[in-house]
mmCIF file with all atom_site columns, C-alpha atoms in Angstrom:
data_model
loop_
_atom_site.group_PDB
_atom_site.id
_atom_site.type_symbol
_atom_site.label_atom_id
_atom_site.label_alt_id
_atom_site.label_comp_id
_atom_site.label_asym_id
_atom_site.label_entity_id
_atom_site.label_seq_id
_atom_site.pdbx_PDB_ins_code
_atom_site.Cartn_x
_atom_site.Cartn_y
_atom_site.Cartn_z
_atom_site.occupancy
_atom_site.B_iso_or_equiv
_atom_site.pdbx_formal_charge
_atom_site.auth_seq_id
_atom_site.auth_comp_id
_atom_site.auth_asym_id
_atom_site.auth_atom_id
_atom_site.pdbx_PDB_model_num
ATOM 1   C CA . PHE A 1 1   ? 7.585   -6.872  -8.397  1.00 0.00 ? 63  PHE A CA 1
ATOM 2   C CA . THR A 1 2   ? 7.222   -10.286 -6.769  1.00 0.00 ? 64  THR A CA 1
ATOM 3   C CA . TYR A 1 3   ? 10.325  -12.045 -5.414  1.00 0.00 ? 65  TYR A CA 1
ATOM 4   C CA . GLU A 1 4   ? 10.523  -15.790 -5.851  1.00 0.00 ? 66  GLU A CA 1
ATOM 5   C CA . GLY A 1 5   ? 13.559  -17.548 -4.411  1.00 0.00 ? 67  GLY A CA 1
ATOM 6   C CA . VAL A 1 6   ? 15.408  -18.388 -1.220  1.00 0.00 ? 68  VAL A CA 1
ATOM 7   C CA . LEU A 1 7   ? 16.606  -15.478 0.902   1.00 0.00 ? 69  LEU A CA 1
ATOM 8   C CA . TRP A 1 8   ? 18.464  -15.675 4.218   1.00 0.00 ? 70  TRP A CA 1
ATOM 9   C CA . ARG A 1 9   ? 19.152  -12.494 6.078   1.00 0.00 ? 71  ARG A CA 1
ATOM 10  C CA . ASP A 1 10  ? 20.814  -11.508 9.286   1.00 0.00 ? 72  ASP A CA 1
ATOM 11  C CA . PRO A 1 11  ? 18.942  -8.792  11.137  1.00 0.00 ? 73  PRO A CA 1
ATOM 12  C CA . GLU A 1 12  ? 19.178  -5.574  9.169   1.00 0.00 ? 74  GLU A CA 1
ATOM 13  C CA . VAL A 1 13  ? 20.286  -2.636  11.299  1.00 0.00 ? 75  VAL A CA 1
ATOM 14  C CA . THR A 1 14  ? 18.900  0.854   10.685  1.00 0.00 ? 76  THR A CA 1
ATOM 15  C CA . VAL A 1 15  ? 20.080  3.835   12.715  1.00 0.00 ? 77  VAL A CA 1
ATOM 16  C CA . THR A 1 16  ? 18.393  7.227   12.443  1.00 0.00 ? 78  THR A CA 1
ATOM 17  C CA . SER A 1 17  ? 19.237  10.563  13.959  1.00 0.00 ? 79  SER A CA 1
ATOM 18  C CA . PRO A 1 18  ? 16.590  12.503  15.857  1.00 0.00 ? 80  PRO A CA 1
ATOM 19  C CA . TRP A 1 19  ? 14.365  14.749  13.766  1.00 0.00 ? 81  TRP A CA 1
ATOM 20  C CA . TRP A 1 20  ? 15.895  18.243  13.469  1.00 0.00 ? 82  TRP A CA 1
ATOM 21  C CA . GLY A 1 21  ? 14.666  21.575  12.238  1.00 0.00 ? 83  GLY A CA 1
ATOM 22  C CA . GLY A 1 22  ? 11.100  20.989  13.287  1.00 0.00 ? 84  GLY A CA 1
ATOM 23  C CA . ASP A 1 23  ? 8.729   23.473  14.780  1.00 0.00 ? 85  ASP A CA 1
ATOM 24  C CA . PRO A 1 24  ? 7.027   22.770  18.142  1.00 0.00 ? 86  PRO A CA 1
ATOM 25  C CA . SER A 1 25  ? 3.989   21.274  16.356  1.00 0.00 ? 87  SER A CA 1
ATOM 26  C CA . GLY A 1 26  ? 6.183   18.563  14.814  1.00 0.00 ? 88  GLY A CA 1
ATOM 27  C CA . LYS A 1 27  ? 4.994   19.392  11.292  1.00 0.00 ? 89  LYS A CA 1
ATOM 28  C CA . LYS A 1 28  ? 8.447   19.758  9.704   1.00 0.00 ? 90  LYS A CA 1
ATOM 29  C CA . GLY A 1 29  ? 11.850  18.167  10.071  1.00 0.00 ? 91  GLY A CA 1
ATOM 30  C CA . TYR A 1 30  ? 14.777  16.284  8.608   1.00 0.00 ? 92  TYR A CA 1
ATOM 31  C CA . ARG A 1 31  ? 17.048  13.468  9.749   1.00 0.00 ? 93  ARG A CA 1
ATOM 32  C CA . LEU A 1 32  ? 19.963  11.292  8.707   1.00 0.00 ? 94  LEU A CA 1
ATOM 33  C CA . LEU A 1 33  ? 19.804  7.508   8.484   1.00 0.00 ? 95  LEU A CA 1
ATOM 34  C CA . GLY A 1 34  ? 22.093  4.562   7.921   1.00 0.00 ? 96  GLY A CA 1
ATOM 35  C CA . THR A 1 35  ? 21.504  0.861   7.251   1.00 0.00 ? 97  THR A CA 1
ATOM 36  C CA . TRP A 1 36  ? 23.609  -2.272  7.204   1.00 0.00 ? 98  TRP A CA 1
ATOM 37  C CA . GLY A 1 37  ? 22.739  -5.863  6.486   1.00 0.00 ? 99  GLY A CA 1
ATOM 38  C CA . ARG A 1 38  ? 24.046  -9.247  5.361   1.00 0.00 ? 100 ARG A CA 1
ATOM 39  C CA . TYR A 1 39  ? 22.011  -11.472 3.091   1.00 0.00 ? 101 TYR A CA 1
ATOM 40  C CA . GLU A 1 40  ? 22.270  -14.778 1.288   1.00 0.00 ? 102 GLU A CA 1
ATOM 41  C CA . GLU A 1 41  ? 20.271  -15.178 -1.895  1.00 0.00 ? 103 GLU A CA 1
ATOM 42  C CA . GLU A 1 42  ? 20.254  -18.559 -3.628  1.00 0.00 ? 104 GLU A CA 1
ATOM 43  C CA . GLY A 1 43  ? 23.472  -19.517 -1.774  1.00 0.00 ? 105 GLY A CA 1
ATOM 44  C CA . GLN A 1 44  ? 25.345  -16.310 -2.700  1.00 0.00 ? 106 GLN A CA 1
ATOM 45  C CA . PRO A 1 45  ? 26.319  -14.027 0.260   1.00 0.00 ? 107 PRO A CA 1
ATOM 46  C CA . PHE A 1 46  ? 26.002  -10.229 0.012   1.00 0.00 ? 108 PHE A CA 1
ATOM 47  C CA . GLU A 1 47  ? 26.494  -7.221  2.278   1.00 0.00 ? 109 GLU A CA 1
ATOM 48  C CA . ARG A 1 48  ? 24.754  -3.867  1.871   1.00 0.00 ? 110 ARG A CA 1
ATOM 49  C CA . LYS A 1 49  ? 25.514  -0.507  3.516   1.00 0.00 ? 111 LYS A CA 1
ATOM 50  C CA . GLY A 1 50  ? 23.411  2.598   3.070   1.00 0.00 ? 112 GLY A CA 1
ATOM 51  C CA . LEU A 1 51  ? 23.351  6.261   4.060   1.00 0.00 ? 113 LEU A CA 1
ATOM 52  C CA . GLY A 1 52  ? 20.451  8.615   3.597   1.00 0.00 ? 114 GLY A CA 1
ATOM 53  C CA . PHE A 1 53  ? 18.711  11.872  4.293   1.00 0.00 ? 115 PHE A CA 1
ATOM 54  C CA . GLU A 1 54  ? 14.963  12.189  4.921   1.00 0.00 ? 116 GLU A CA 1
ATOM 55  C CA . PHE A 1 55  ? 12.689  15.217  5.273   1.00 0.00 ? 117 PHE A CA 1
ATOM 56  C CA . THR A 1 56  ? 8.989   15.760  5.869   1.00 0.00 ? 118 THR A CA 1
ATOM 57  C CA . GLY A 1 57  ? 6.611   18.621  6.418   1.00 0.00 ? 119 GLY A CA 1
ATOM 58  C CA . GLU A 1 58  ? 3.162   20.092  6.169   1.00 0.00 ? 120 GLU A CA 1
ATOM 59  C CA . ALA A 1 59  ? 1.659   23.561  6.364   1.00 0.00 ? 121 ALA A CA 1
ATOM 60  C CA . GLY A 1 60  ? -1.750  25.161  6.679   1.00 0.00 ? 122 GLY A CA 1
ATOM 61  C CA . SER A 1 61  ? -4.700  23.234  8.064   1.00 0.00 ? 123 SER A CA 1
ATOM 62  C CA . ARG A 1 62  ? -7.242  20.747  6.733   1.00 0.00 ? 124 ARG A CA 1
ATOM 63  C CA . GLU A 1 63  ? -10.018 23.302  7.202   1.00 0.00 ? 125 GLU A CA 1
ATOM 64  C CA . THR A 1 64  ? -8.448  25.466  4.490   1.00 0.00 ? 126 THR A CA 1
ATOM 65  C CA . LEU A 1 65  ? -5.847  23.626  2.423   1.00 0.00 ? 127 LEU A CA 1
ATOM 66  C CA . GLN A 1 66  ? -2.945  21.615  3.836   1.00 0.00 ? 128 GLN A CA 1
ATOM 67  C CA . PRO A 1 67  ? 0.038   20.992  1.553   1.00 0.00 ? 129 PRO A CA 1
ATOM 68  C CA . PHE A 1 68  ? 2.378   18.197  2.662   1.00 0.00 ? 130 PHE A CA 1
ATOM 69  C CA . TRP A 1 69  ? 5.655   16.748  1.440   1.00 0.00 ? 131 TRP A CA 1
ATOM 70  C CA . TRP A 1 70  ? 8.097   13.937  2.151   1.00 0.00 ? 132 TRP A CA 1
ATOM 71  C CA . GLY A 1 71  ? 11.396  12.966  0.562   1.00 0.00 ? 133 GLY A CA 1
ATOM 72  C CA . ARG A 1 72  ? 14.353  10.642  0.998   1.00 0.00 ? 134 ARG A CA 1
ATOM 73  C CA . ALA A 1 73  ? 17.713  10.307  -0.728  1.00 0.00 ? 135 ALA A CA 1
ATOM 74  C CA . SER A 1 74  ? 19.611  7.037   -0.109  1.00 0.00 ? 136 SER A CA 1
ATOM 75  C CA . ARG A 1 75  ? 22.921  5.700   -1.343  1.00 0.00 ? 137 ARG A CA 1
ATOM 76  C CA . PHE A 1 76  ? 23.610  1.945   -1.089  1.00 0.00 ? 138 PHE A CA 1
ATOM 77  C CA . ASP A 1 77  ? 26.984  0.234   -1.524  1.00 0.00 ? 139 ASP A CA 1
ATOM 78  C CA . TYR A 1 78  ? 27.325  -3.530  -1.975  1.00 0.00 ? 140 TYR A CA 1
ATOM 79  C CA . ASP A 1 79  ? 30.312  -5.750  -1.280  1.00 0.00 ? 141 ASP A CA 1
ATOM 80  C CA . THR A 1 80  ? 30.284  -6.728  -4.970  1.00 0.00 ? 142 THR A CA 1
ATOM 81  C CA . GLY A 1 81  ? 31.387  -3.201  -5.938  1.00 0.00 ? 143 GLY A CA 1
ATOM 82  C CA . GLU A 1 82  ? 27.940  -2.226  -7.225  1.00 0.00 ? 144 GLU A CA 1
ATOM 83  C CA . ASP A 1 83  ? 26.116  0.819   -5.877  1.00 0.00 ? 145 ASP A CA 1
ATOM 84  C CA . ARG A 1 84  ? 22.736  2.428   -6.182  1.00 0.00 ? 146 ARG A CA 1
ATOM 85  C CA . THR A 1 85  ? 21.185  5.822   -5.455  1.00 0.00 ? 147 THR A CA 1
ATOM 86  C CA . VAL A 1 86  ? 17.457  6.080   -4.746  1.00 0.00 ? 148 VAL A CA 1
ATOM 87  C CA . LEU A 1 87  ? 15.565  9.378   -4.610  1.00 0.00 ? 149 LEU A CA 1
ATOM 88  C CA . GLU A 1 88  ? 11.935  9.231   -3.451  1.00 0.00 ? 150 GLU A CA 1
ATOM 89  C CA . GLY A 1 89  ? 9.397   11.952  -2.917  1.00 0.00 ? 151 GLY A CA 1
ATOM 90  C CA . SER A 1 90  ? 5.750   12.646  -2.226  1.00 0.00 ? 152 SER A CA 1
ATOM 91  C CA . LEU A 1 91  ? 3.851   15.911  -2.591  1.00 0.00 ? 153 LEU A CA 1
ATOM 92  C CA . GLY A 1 92  ? 0.176   16.471  -1.907  1.00 0.00 ? 154 GLY A CA 1
ATOM 93  C CA . LEU A 1 93  ? -2.780  18.421  -0.567  1.00 0.00 ? 155 LEU A CA 1
ATOM 94  C CA . ARG A 1 94  ? -5.331  17.582  2.144   1.00 0.00 ? 156 ARG A CA 1
ATOM 95  C CA . TRP A 1 95  ? -8.590  19.337  2.900   1.00 0.00 ? 157 TRP A CA 1
ATOM 96  C CA . GLU A 1 96  ? -11.912 18.772  4.686   1.00 0.00 ? 158 GLU A CA 1
ATOM 97  C CA . ARG A 1 97  ? -15.407 19.925  3.873   1.00 0.00 ? 159 ARG A CA 1
ATOM 98  C CA . SER A 1 98  ? -18.525 19.114  5.969   1.00 0.00 ? 160 SER A CA 1
ATOM 99  C CA . GLY A 1 99  ? -16.813 16.163  7.680   1.00 0.00 ? 161 GLY A CA 1
ATOM 100 C CA . TRP A 1 100 ? -15.563 14.680  4.397   1.00 0.00 ? 162 TRP A CA 1
ATOM 101 C CA . GLY A 1 101 ? -11.789 14.361  4.005   1.00 0.00 ? 163 GLY A CA 1
ATOM 102 C CA . PHE A 1 102 ? -9.878  14.560  0.713   1.00 0.00 ? 164 PHE A CA 1
ATOM 103 C CA . GLU A 1 103 ? -6.248  13.908  -0.164  1.00 0.00 ? 165 GLU A CA 1
ATOM 104 C CA . SER A 1 104 ? -4.476  14.229  -3.512  1.00 0.00 ? 166 SER A CA 1
ATOM 105 C CA . ARG A 1 105 ? -0.880  12.957  -3.638  1.00 0.00 ? 167 ARG A CA 1
ATOM 106 C CA . PHE A 1 106 ? 1.848   12.529  -6.248  1.00 0.00 ? 168 PHE A CA 1
ATOM 107 C CA . GLU A 1 107 ? 4.755   10.090  -5.681  1.00 0.00 ? 169 GLU A CA 1
ATOM 108 C CA . LYS A 1 108 ? 7.977   9.764   -7.643  1.00 0.00 ? 170 LYS A CA 1
ATOM 109 C CA . ARG A 1 109 ? 11.019  7.478   -7.337  1.00 0.00 ? 171 ARG A CA 1
ATOM 110 C CA . TRP A 1 110 ? 14.260  7.755   -9.295  1.00 0.00 ? 172 TRP A CA 1
ATOM 111 C CA . VAL A 1 111 ? 16.755  4.861   -9.256  1.00 0.00 ? 173 VAL A CA 1
ATOM 112 C CA . ASP A 1 112 ? 20.338  5.065   -10.505 1.00 0.00 ? 174 ASP A CA 1
ATOM 113 C CA . GLY A 1 113 ? 22.718  2.113   -10.327 1.00 0.00 ? 175 GLY A CA 1
ATOM 114 C CA . SER A 1 114 ? 22.134  -1.552  -9.633  1.00 0.00 ? 176 SER A CA 1
ATOM 115 C CA . THR A 1 115 ? 21.932  -4.156  -6.895  1.00 0.00 ? 177 THR A CA 1
ATOM 116 C CA . PRO A 1 116 ? 23.307  -7.698  -7.081  1.00 0.00 ? 178 PRO A CA 1
ATOM 117 C CA . MET A 1 117 ? 20.247  -9.086  -5.253  1.00 0.00 ? 179 MET A CA 1
ATOM 118 C CA . SER A 1 118 ? 17.013  -9.645  -7.175  1.00 0.00 ? 180 SER A CA 1
ATOM 119 C CA . TRP A 1 119 ? 14.830  -9.153  -4.048  1.00 0.00 ? 181 TRP A CA 1
ATOM 120 C CA . ASP A 1 120 ? 16.391  -5.697  -3.615  1.00 0.00 ? 182 ASP A CA 1
ATOM 121 C CA . GLU A 1 121 ? 15.383  -4.406  -7.069  1.00 0.00 ? 183 GLU A CA 1
ATOM 122 C CA . LEU A 1 122 ? 13.466  -1.135  -7.178  1.00 0.00 ? 184 LEU A CA 1
ATOM 123 C CA . GLU A 1 123 ? 11.810  0.342   -10.218 1.00 0.00 ? 185 GLU A CA 1
ATOM 124 C CA . GLU A 1 124 ? 11.163  3.960   -10.989 1.00 0.00 ? 186 GLU A CA 1
ATOM 125 C CA . ILE A 1 125 ? 7.627   5.057   -10.189 1.00 0.00 ? 187 ILE A CA 1
ATOM 126 C CA . GLU A 1 126 ? 5.422   8.005   -10.971 1.00 0.00 ? 188 GLU A CA 1
ATOM 127 C CA . GLU A 1 127 ? 2.020   7.602   -9.322  1.00 0.00 ? 189 GLU A CA 1
ATOM 128 C CA . ALA A 1 128 ? -0.980  9.728   -8.398  1.00 0.00 ? 190 ALA A CA 1
ATOM 129 C CA . TYR A 1 129 ? -3.395  8.923   -5.552  1.00 0.00 ? 191 TYR A CA 1
ATOM 130 C CA . GLN A 1 130 ? -6.785  10.318  -4.614  1.00 0.00 ? 192 GLN A CA 1
ATOM 131 C CA . THR A 1 131 ? -8.425  9.507   -1.270  1.00 0.00 ? 193 THR A CA 1
ATOM 132 C CA . VAL A 1 132 ? -11.954 10.342  -0.157  1.00 0.00 ? 194 VAL A CA 1
ATOM 133 C CA . GLU A 1 133 ? -13.037 9.730   3.454   1.00 0.00 ? 195 GLU A CA 1
ATOM 134 C CA . TRP A 1 134 ? -16.536 10.244  4.845   1.00 0.00 ? 196 TRP A CA 1
ATOM 135 C CA . PRO A 1 135 ? -18.306 9.719   8.169   1.00 0.00 ? 197 PRO A CA 1
ATOM 136 C CA . ILE A 1 136 ? -20.723 6.832   8.600   1.00 0.00 ? 198 ILE A CA 1
ATOM 137 C CA . THR A 1 137 ? -21.561 7.727   12.208  1.00 0.00 ? 199 THR A CA 1
ATOM 138 C CA . GLU A 1 138 ? -19.902 9.933   14.801  1.00 0.00 ? 200 GLU A CA 1
ATOM 139 C CA . ARG A 1 139 ? -17.197 7.312   15.475  1.00 0.00 ? 201 ARG A CA 1
ATOM 140 C CA . TRP A 1 140 ? -17.078 5.277   12.226  1.00 0.00 ? 202 TRP A CA 1
ATOM 141 C CA . ARG A 1 141 ? -15.460 6.477   8.982   1.00 0.00 ? 203 ARG A CA 1
ATOM 142 C CA . LEU A 1 142 ? -14.990 4.898   5.572   1.00 0.00 ? 204 LEU A CA 1
ATOM 143 C CA . ALA A 1 143 ? -12.312 5.809   3.012   1.00 0.00 ? 205 ALA A CA 1
ATOM 144 C CA . VAL A 1 144 ? -11.535 4.835   -0.569  1.00 0.00 ? 206 VAL A CA 1
ATOM 145 C CA . ARG A 1 145 ? -8.186  5.447   -2.297  1.00 0.00 ? 207 ARG A CA 1
ATOM 146 C CA . ALA A 1 146 ? -7.422  5.060   -6.008  1.00 0.00 ? 208 ALA A CA 1
ATOM 147 C CA . GLY A 1 147 ? -3.875  4.879   -7.324  1.00 0.00 ? 209 GLY A CA 1
ATOM 148 C CA . TYR A 1 148 ? -2.963  5.629   -10.943 1.00 0.00 ? 210 TYR A CA 1
ATOM 149 C CA . ASP A 1 149 ? 0.388   4.651   -12.481 1.00 0.00 ? 211 ASP A CA 1
ATOM 150 C CA . LEU A 1 150 ? 1.394   7.538   -14.749 1.00 0.00 ? 212 LEU A CA 1
ATOM 151 C CA . LEU A 1 151 ? 4.205   5.567   -16.439 1.00 0.00 ? 213 LEU A CA 1
ATOM 152 C CA . ARG A 1 152 ? 2.090   2.508   -17.360 1.00 0.00 ? 214 ARG A CA 1
ATOM 153 C CA . GLU A 1 153 ? -1.083  4.586   -17.732 1.00 0.00 ? 215 GLU A CA 1
ATOM 154 C CA . ASN A 1 154 ? -3.358  2.326   -15.669 1.00 0.00 ? 216 ASN A CA 1
ATOM 155 C CA . PHE A 1 155 ? -5.085  2.145   -12.299 1.00 0.00 ? 217 PHE A CA 1
ATOM 156 C CA . HIS A 1 156 ? -2.847  -0.064  -10.177 1.00 0.00 ? 218 HIS A CA 1
ATOM 157 C CA . GLU A 1 157 ? -4.484  0.161   -6.754  1.00 0.00 ? 219 GLU A CA 1
ATOM 158 C CA . MET A 1 158 ? -7.807  0.464   -5.031  1.00 0.00 ? 220 MET A CA 1
ATOM 159 C CA . ALA A 1 159 ? -7.716  0.640   -1.239  1.00 0.00 ? 221 ALA A CA 1
ATOM 160 C CA . TYR A 1 160 ? -10.542 0.647   1.309   1.00 0.00 ? 222 TYR A CA 1
ATOM 161 C CA . ARG A 1 161 ? -10.385 1.599   4.992   1.00 0.00 ? 223 ARG A CA 1
ATOM 162 C CA . LEU A 1 162 ? -12.967 1.287   7.745   1.00 0.00 ? 224 LEU A CA 1
ATOM 163 C CA . ALA A 1 163 ? -11.993 3.163   10.914  1.00 0.00 ? 225 ALA A CA 1
ATOM 164 C CA . TYR A 1 164 ? -13.409 3.378   14.437  1.00 0.00 ? 226 TYR A CA 1
ATOM 165 C CA . ASP A 1 165 ? -12.161 6.506   16.212  1.00 0.00 ? 227 ASP A CA 1
ATOM 166 C CA . ARG A 1 166 ? -12.379 7.033   19.994  1.00 0.00 ? 228 ARG A CA 1
ATOM 167 C CA . GLU A 1 167 ? -10.131 10.137  20.058  1.00 0.00 ? 229 GLU A CA 1
ATOM 168 C CA . CYS A 1 168 ? -7.508  8.469   22.283  1.00 0.00 ? 230 CYS A CA 1
ATOM 169 C CA . TYR A 1 169 ? -7.195  5.385   20.027  1.00 0.00 ? 231 TYR A CA 1
ATOM 170 C CA . ARG A 1 170 ? -8.241  4.298   16.561  1.00 0.00 ? 232 ARG A CA 1
ATOM 171 C CA . PHE A 1 171 ? -8.911  0.867   15.014  1.00 0.00 ? 233 PHE A CA 1
ATOM 172 C CA . GLU A 1 172 ? -8.588  0.458   11.255  1.00 0.00 ? 234 GLU A CA 1
ATOM 173 C CA . VAL A 1 173 ? -9.374  -2.351  8.841   1.00 0.00 ? 235 VAL A CA 1
ATOM 174 C CA . PHE A 1 174 ? -7.523  -1.795  5.579   1.00 0.00 ? 236 PHE A CA 1
ATOM 175 C CA . TYR A 1 175 ? -7.913  -3.723  2.304   1.00 0.00 ? 237 TYR A CA 1
ATOM 176 C CA . VAL A 1 176 ? -5.795  -3.115  -0.810  1.00 0.00 ? 238 VAL A CA 1
ATOM 177 C CA . ASN A 1 177 ? -6.790  -4.618  -4.140  1.00 0.00 ? 239 ASN A CA 1
#
């Protein structure tokens, strides 16, 4: 989706709670969030309020098999009387073998309701991603990610990443086609 038009917006405010329910490693947790913003699209003013719940987690280790998950449920109300509910989720597996890293991920988004602003439109998605990362040298790594749209039945994304890792910091160059 590409937005074409004139959009004015006041700063959007997002407030999140701390992460709860996590273990000491920080691998699991959930939080609440809220957003508020005022916008003007093509001369028409709008206000949007939202409440949501987000969770994330992972288990295992990359040396064996590491399942991971993320999800968010959000409800948005607009001053026009319209409302929208958005449910998003991601589920995947990561693993490493001989310095090579692999990640398989599935993403899904459900949208119910409508928004009065065309820039705020979201479509339902159902996508699968596969990433392969390999070492070039001890500090340099290269990764390639392919994304497949299961609803439209086509490859919609190819991404490339070159990373320089110094343990205490990491530089990345990322290109998405």
